[in-house]
Amino acid sequence: MDKFRITTVDYIILGLLQQQLLTGYGIRMIFETTAIGSYSSSPGTVYPAVNKLKKLGFIKDINSPDGKKLQLTYTSQGKTELQKWLKQDISDEDIAKRMDILILRFGFMEDIVAHPEKLKFIKSFIEKISTYLKGLKNYHKQESSNMPTQGRLAFEFGIETISASLKWAKRALKVLQT
């Protein structure tokens, strides 16, 4: 495995650093206390990622305003790398398996991606999730009578969750268009 391959954790760290200066410990606490918590906040995850991003020139240490400790910030190279990740096309697999990462990408776009790119992202999200939802509903219509009760209920939970995500995306598009 290439030790310099950029991972989702690396991109999350870049996204956090484009929002504020942080120490390595501060990054760990955000991972531990927010919805990002599905990723490991352990020192064995965060600090190697920070060191890799430094070696790649994507982040660097700077003195804190009080001069007492070093904080991390992202570099212009880090900004460029983050922008590339944020602007990646949305795949069908992203919709089916990585919805949480898509929402993180959307959240990190605030101050770093041009407005037309944000609109492109959310429109693509709506298109892809609509297609996915249609497929789920068609499958449900054809197969629900053959499913065990709890399996059917679990499948319906998935449909309702995806429906809620689509509703949110349509609302987000309206907000972005105003």
mmCIF file of C-alpha atoms in Angstrom:
data_model
loop_
_atom_site.group_PDB
_atom_site.id
_atom_site.type_symbol
_atom_site.label_atom_id
_atom_site.label_comp_id
_atom_site.label_asym_id
_atom_site.label_seq_id
_atom_site.Cartn_x
_atom_site.Cartn_y
_atom_site.Cartn_z
ATOM 1 C CA MET A 1 0.000 0.000 0.000
ATOM 2 C CA ASP A 2 1.298 3.429 -0.924
ATOM 3 C CA LYS A 3 1.947 5.293 2.317
ATOM 4 C CA PHE A 4 1.263 8.566 0.507
ATOM 5 C CA ARG A 5 -2.149 7.583 -0.866
ATOM 6 C CA ILE A 6 -4.635 10.209 0.293
ATOM 7 C CA THR A 7 -7.427 8.679 2.371
ATOM 8 C CA THR A 8 -10.812 9.953 3.468
ATOM 9 C CA VAL A 9 -9.346 10.720 6.898
ATOM 10 C CA ASP A 10 -6.680 12.868 5.217
ATOM 11 C CA TYR A 11 -9.327 14.798 3.299
ATOM 12 C CA ILE A 12 -11.378 15.281 6.456
ATOM 13 C CA ILE A 13 -8.316 16.731 8.197
ATOM 14 C CA LEU A 14 -7.751 19.103 5.262
ATOM 15 C CA GLY A 15 -11.420 20.089 5.419
ATOM 16 C CA LEU A 16 -11.230 20.805 9.129
ATOM 17 C CA LEU A 17 -8.062 22.866 8.696
ATOM 18 C CA GLN A 18 -9.608 25.001 5.971
ATOM 19 C CA GLN A 19 -12.217 25.999 8.562
ATOM 20 C CA GLN A 20 -9.893 26.739 11.484
ATOM 21 C CA LEU A 21 -6.413 26.346 12.920
ATOM 22 C CA LEU A 22 -6.140 23.185 15.006
ATOM 23 C CA THR A 23 -3.606 21.163 16.914
ATOM 24 C CA GLY A 24 -3.364 17.426 16.350
ATOM 25 C CA TYR A 25 -5.206 16.990 19.635
ATOM 26 C CA GLY A 26 -7.906 19.404 18.461
ATOM 27 C CA ILE A 27 -8.407 17.297 15.344
ATOM 28 C CA ARG A 28 -8.701 14.179 17.497
ATOM 29 C CA MET A 29 -11.347 15.843 19.675
ATOM 30 C CA ILE A 30 -13.428 16.841 16.641
ATOM 31 C CA PHE A 31 -13.265 13.252 15.394
ATOM 32 C CA GLU A 32 -14.286 12.044 18.851
ATOM 33 C CA THR A 33 -17.105 14.481 19.616
ATOM 34 C CA THR A 34 -18.868 15.074 16.286
ATOM 35 C CA ALA A 35 -20.570 13.085 13.550
ATOM 36 C CA ILE A 36 -17.095 12.530 12.098
ATOM 37 C CA GLY A 37 -16.732 10.124 15.021
ATOM 38 C CA SER A 38 -17.329 7.142 12.767
ATOM 39 C CA TYR A 39 -13.649 7.596 11.881
ATOM 40 C CA SER A 40 -11.055 6.710 14.479
ATOM 41 C CA SER A 41 -9.913 9.526 16.749
ATOM 42 C CA SER A 42 -7.000 7.473 18.035
ATOM 43 C CA PRO A 43 -3.501 8.958 18.019
ATOM 44 C CA GLY A 44 -2.513 6.016 15.792
ATOM 45 C CA THR A 45 -4.877 7.294 13.100
ATOM 46 C CA VAL A 46 -4.745 11.075 13.370
ATOM 47 C CA TYR A 47 -1.039 11.749 13.966
ATOM 48 C CA PRO A 48 0.272 9.544 11.120
ATOM 49 C CA ALA A 49 -2.252 11.243 8.802
ATOM 50 C CA VAL A 50 -1.050 14.669 9.970
ATOM 51 C CA ASN A 51 2.584 13.668 9.408
ATOM 52 C CA LYS A 52 1.801 12.334 5.926
ATOM 53 C CA LEU A 53 -0.029 15.552 4.998
ATOM 54 C CA LYS A 54 2.980 17.567 6.220
ATOM 55 C CA LYS A 55 5.388 15.467 4.129
ATOM 56 C CA LEU A 56 3.183 16.000 1.086
ATOM 57 C CA GLY A 57 3.230 19.754 1.705
ATOM 58 C CA PHE A 58 -0.549 19.915 2.215
ATOM 59 C CA ILE A 59 -0.408 21.208 5.797
ATOM 60 C CA LYS A 60 2.159 22.954 7.971
ATOM 61 C CA ASP A 61 2.756 24.074 11.541
ATOM 62 C CA ILE A 62 2.347 27.716 12.505
ATOM 63 C CA ASN A 63 2.618 29.443 15.864
ATOM 64 C CA SER A 64 -0.667 29.993 17.669
ATOM 65 C CA PRO A 65 -1.680 33.636 18.205
ATOM 66 C CA ASP A 66 -0.524 33.424 21.832
ATOM 67 C CA GLY A 67 2.775 31.842 20.731
ATOM 68 C CA LYS A 68 2.417 28.994 23.232
ATOM 69 C CA LYS A 69 1.885 26.091 20.854
ATOM 70 C CA LEU A 70 2.050 25.072 17.249
ATOM 71 C CA GLN A 71 -1.157 24.774 15.312
ATOM 72 C CA LEU A 72 -1.818 23.256 11.936
ATOM 73 C CA THR A 73 -3.025 25.042 8.842
ATOM 74 C CA TYR A 74 -3.397 23.936 5.271
ATOM 75 C CA THR A 75 -1.181 25.192 2.453
ATOM 76 C CA SER A 76 -2.112 26.290 -1.058
ATOM 77 C CA GLN A 77 -1.204 22.758 -2.199
ATOM 78 C CA GLY A 78 -3.511 21.360 0.474
ATOM 79 C CA LYS A 79 -6.292 23.686 -0.650
ATOM 80 C CA THR A 80 -5.886 22.530 -4.255
ATOM 81 C CA GLU A 81 -5.958 18.869 -3.217
ATOM 82 C CA LEU A 82 -9.046 19.423 -1.058
ATOM 83 C CA GLN A 83 -10.828 21.256 -3.874
ATOM 84 C CA LYS A 84 -10.143 18.362 -6.261
ATOM 85 C CA TRP A 85 -11.705 15.919 -3.779
ATOM 86 C CA LEU A 86 -14.710 18.125 -3.119
ATOM 87 C CA LYS A 87 -15.400 18.547 -6.850
ATOM 88 C CA GLN A 88 -15.140 14.855 -7.759
ATOM 89 C CA ASP A 89 -18.104 13.470 -9.638
ATOM 90 C CA ILE A 90 -20.626 11.565 -7.542
ATOM 91 C CA SER A 91 -20.740 7.876 -8.421
ATOM 92 C CA ASP A 92 -23.617 5.452 -8.025
ATOM 93 C CA GLU A 93 -21.489 3.628 -5.468
ATOM 94 C CA ASP A 94 -21.071 6.861 -3.476
ATOM 95 C CA ILE A 95 -24.859 7.104 -3.193
ATOM 96 C CA ALA A 96 -25.267 3.446 -2.221
ATOM 97 C CA LYS A 97 -22.327 3.118 0.181
ATOM 98 C CA ARG A 98 -20.740 6.473 1.055
ATOM 99 C CA MET A 99 -23.557 8.940 1.674
ATOM 100 C CA ASP A 100 -21.819 10.166 4.846
ATOM 101 C CA ILE A 101 -18.725 11.121 2.855
ATOM 102 C CA LEU A 102 -20.835 12.951 0.269
ATOM 103 C CA ILE A 103 -22.427 15.030 3.021
ATOM 104 C CA LEU A 104 -18.990 15.782 4.488
ATOM 105 C CA ARG A 105 -17.800 16.906 1.061
ATOM 106 C CA PHE A 106 -20.839 19.154 0.723
ATOM 107 C CA GLY A 107 -20.253 20.607 4.197
ATOM 108 C CA PHE A 108 -16.616 21.408 3.484
ATOM 109 C CA MET A 109 -17.478 23.271 0.252
ATOM 110 C CA GLU A 110 -18.717 26.391 2.058
ATOM 111 C CA ASP A 111 -15.708 28.692 1.662
ATOM 112 C CA ILE A 112 -13.513 26.782 -0.758
ATOM 113 C CA VAL A 113 -15.668 25.877 -3.787
ATOM 114 C CA ALA A 114 -17.282 28.354 -6.174
ATOM 115 C CA HIS A 115 -21.061 28.634 -6.045
ATOM 116 C CA PRO A 116 -21.641 27.048 -9.494
ATOM 117 C CA GLU A 117 -19.665 23.980 -8.347
ATOM 118 C CA LYS A 118 -21.831 23.702 -5.218
ATOM 119 C CA LEU A 119 -24.953 23.803 -7.386
ATOM 120 C CA LYS A 120 -23.472 21.199 -9.733
ATOM 121 C CA PHE A 121 -22.733 18.930 -6.771
ATOM 122 C CA ILE A 122 -26.190 19.139 -5.209
ATOM 123 C CA LYS A 123 -27.942 18.743 -8.588
ATOM 124 C CA SER A 124 -25.854 15.648 -9.300
ATOM 125 C CA PHE A 125 -26.647 14.361 -5.810
ATOM 126 C CA ILE A 126 -30.382 14.809 -6.487
ATOM 127 C CA GLU A 127 -30.139 13.078 -9.860
ATOM 128 C CA LYS A 128 -28.143 10.121 -8.542
ATOM 129 C CA ILE A 129 -30.186 9.628 -5.389
ATOM 130 C CA SER A 130 -33.458 9.865 -7.352
ATOM 131 C CA THR A 131 -32.295 7.088 -9.673
ATOM 132 C CA TYR A 132 -31.145 4.973 -6.725
ATOM 133 C CA LEU A 133 -34.429 5.500 -4.884
ATOM 134 C CA LYS A 134 -36.446 4.555 -7.962
ATOM 135 C CA GLY A 135 -34.496 1.288 -8.179
ATOM 136 C CA LEU A 136 -35.108 0.527 -4.505
ATOM 137 C CA LYS A 137 -38.831 1.222 -4.844
ATOM 138 C CA ASN A 138 -39.089 -0.959 -7.960
ATOM 139 C CA TYR A 139 -37.297 -3.800 -6.188
ATOM 140 C CA HIS A 140 -39.573 -3.383 -3.173
ATOM 141 C CA LYS A 141 -42.678 -3.454 -5.357
ATOM 142 C CA GLN A 142 -41.550 -6.684 -7.016
ATOM 143 C CA GLU A 143 -40.075 -8.493 -4.019
ATOM 144 C CA SER A 144 -41.678 -7.225 -0.802
ATOM 145 C CA SER A 145 -44.265 -10.014 -0.723
ATOM 146 C CA ASN A 146 -41.421 -12.569 -0.759
ATOM 147 C CA MET A 147 -39.427 -10.896 2.022
ATOM 148 C CA PRO A 148 -39.594 -11.936 5.667
ATOM 149 C CA THR A 149 -41.420 -9.295 7.712
ATOM 150 C CA GLN A 150 -38.397 -7.879 9.490
ATOM 151 C CA GLY A 151 -36.295 -7.953 6.339
ATOM 152 C CA ARG A 152 -39.030 -6.034 4.522
ATOM 153 C CA LEU A 153 -39.277 -3.523 7.356
ATOM 154 C CA ALA A 154 -35.499 -3.026 7.320
ATOM 155 C CA PHE A 155 -35.587 -2.527 3.547
ATOM 156 C CA GLU A 156 -38.410 0.006 3.967
ATOM 157 C CA PHE A 157 -36.289 1.835 6.533
ATOM 158 C CA GLY A 158 -33.636 2.181 3.837
ATOM 159 C CA ILE A 159 -36.171 3.531 1.358
ATOM 160 C CA GLU A 160 -37.460 6.059 3.886
ATOM 161 C CA THR A 161 -33.927 7.134 4.798
ATOM 162 C CA ILE A 162 -33.006 7.666 1.146
ATOM 163 C CA SER A 163 -36.311 9.518 0.609
ATOM 164 C CA ALA A 164 -35.451 11.839 3.499
ATOM 165 C CA SER A 165 -32.005 12.445 1.993
ATOM 166 C CA LEU A 166 -33.596 13.349 -1.330
ATOM 167 C CA LYS A 167 -36.010 15.724 0.400
ATOM 168 C CA TRP A 168 -33.080 17.373 2.202
ATOM 169 C CA ALA A 169 -31.119 17.721 -1.057
ATOM 170 C CA LYS A 170 -34.023 19.422 -2.815
ATOM 171 C CA ARG A 171 -34.342 21.854 0.085
ATOM 172 C CA ALA A 172 -30.576 22.474 0.028
ATOM 173 C CA LEU A 173 -30.765 23.263 -3.689
ATOM 174 C CA LYS A 174 -33.531 25.807 -3.080
ATOM 175 C CA VAL A 175 -31.478 27.463 -0.343
ATOM 176 C CA LEU A 176 -28.395 27.621 -2.568
ATOM 177 C CA GLN A 177 -30.403 29.089 -5.435
ATOM 178 C CA THR A 178 -31.710 32.013 -3.368
#
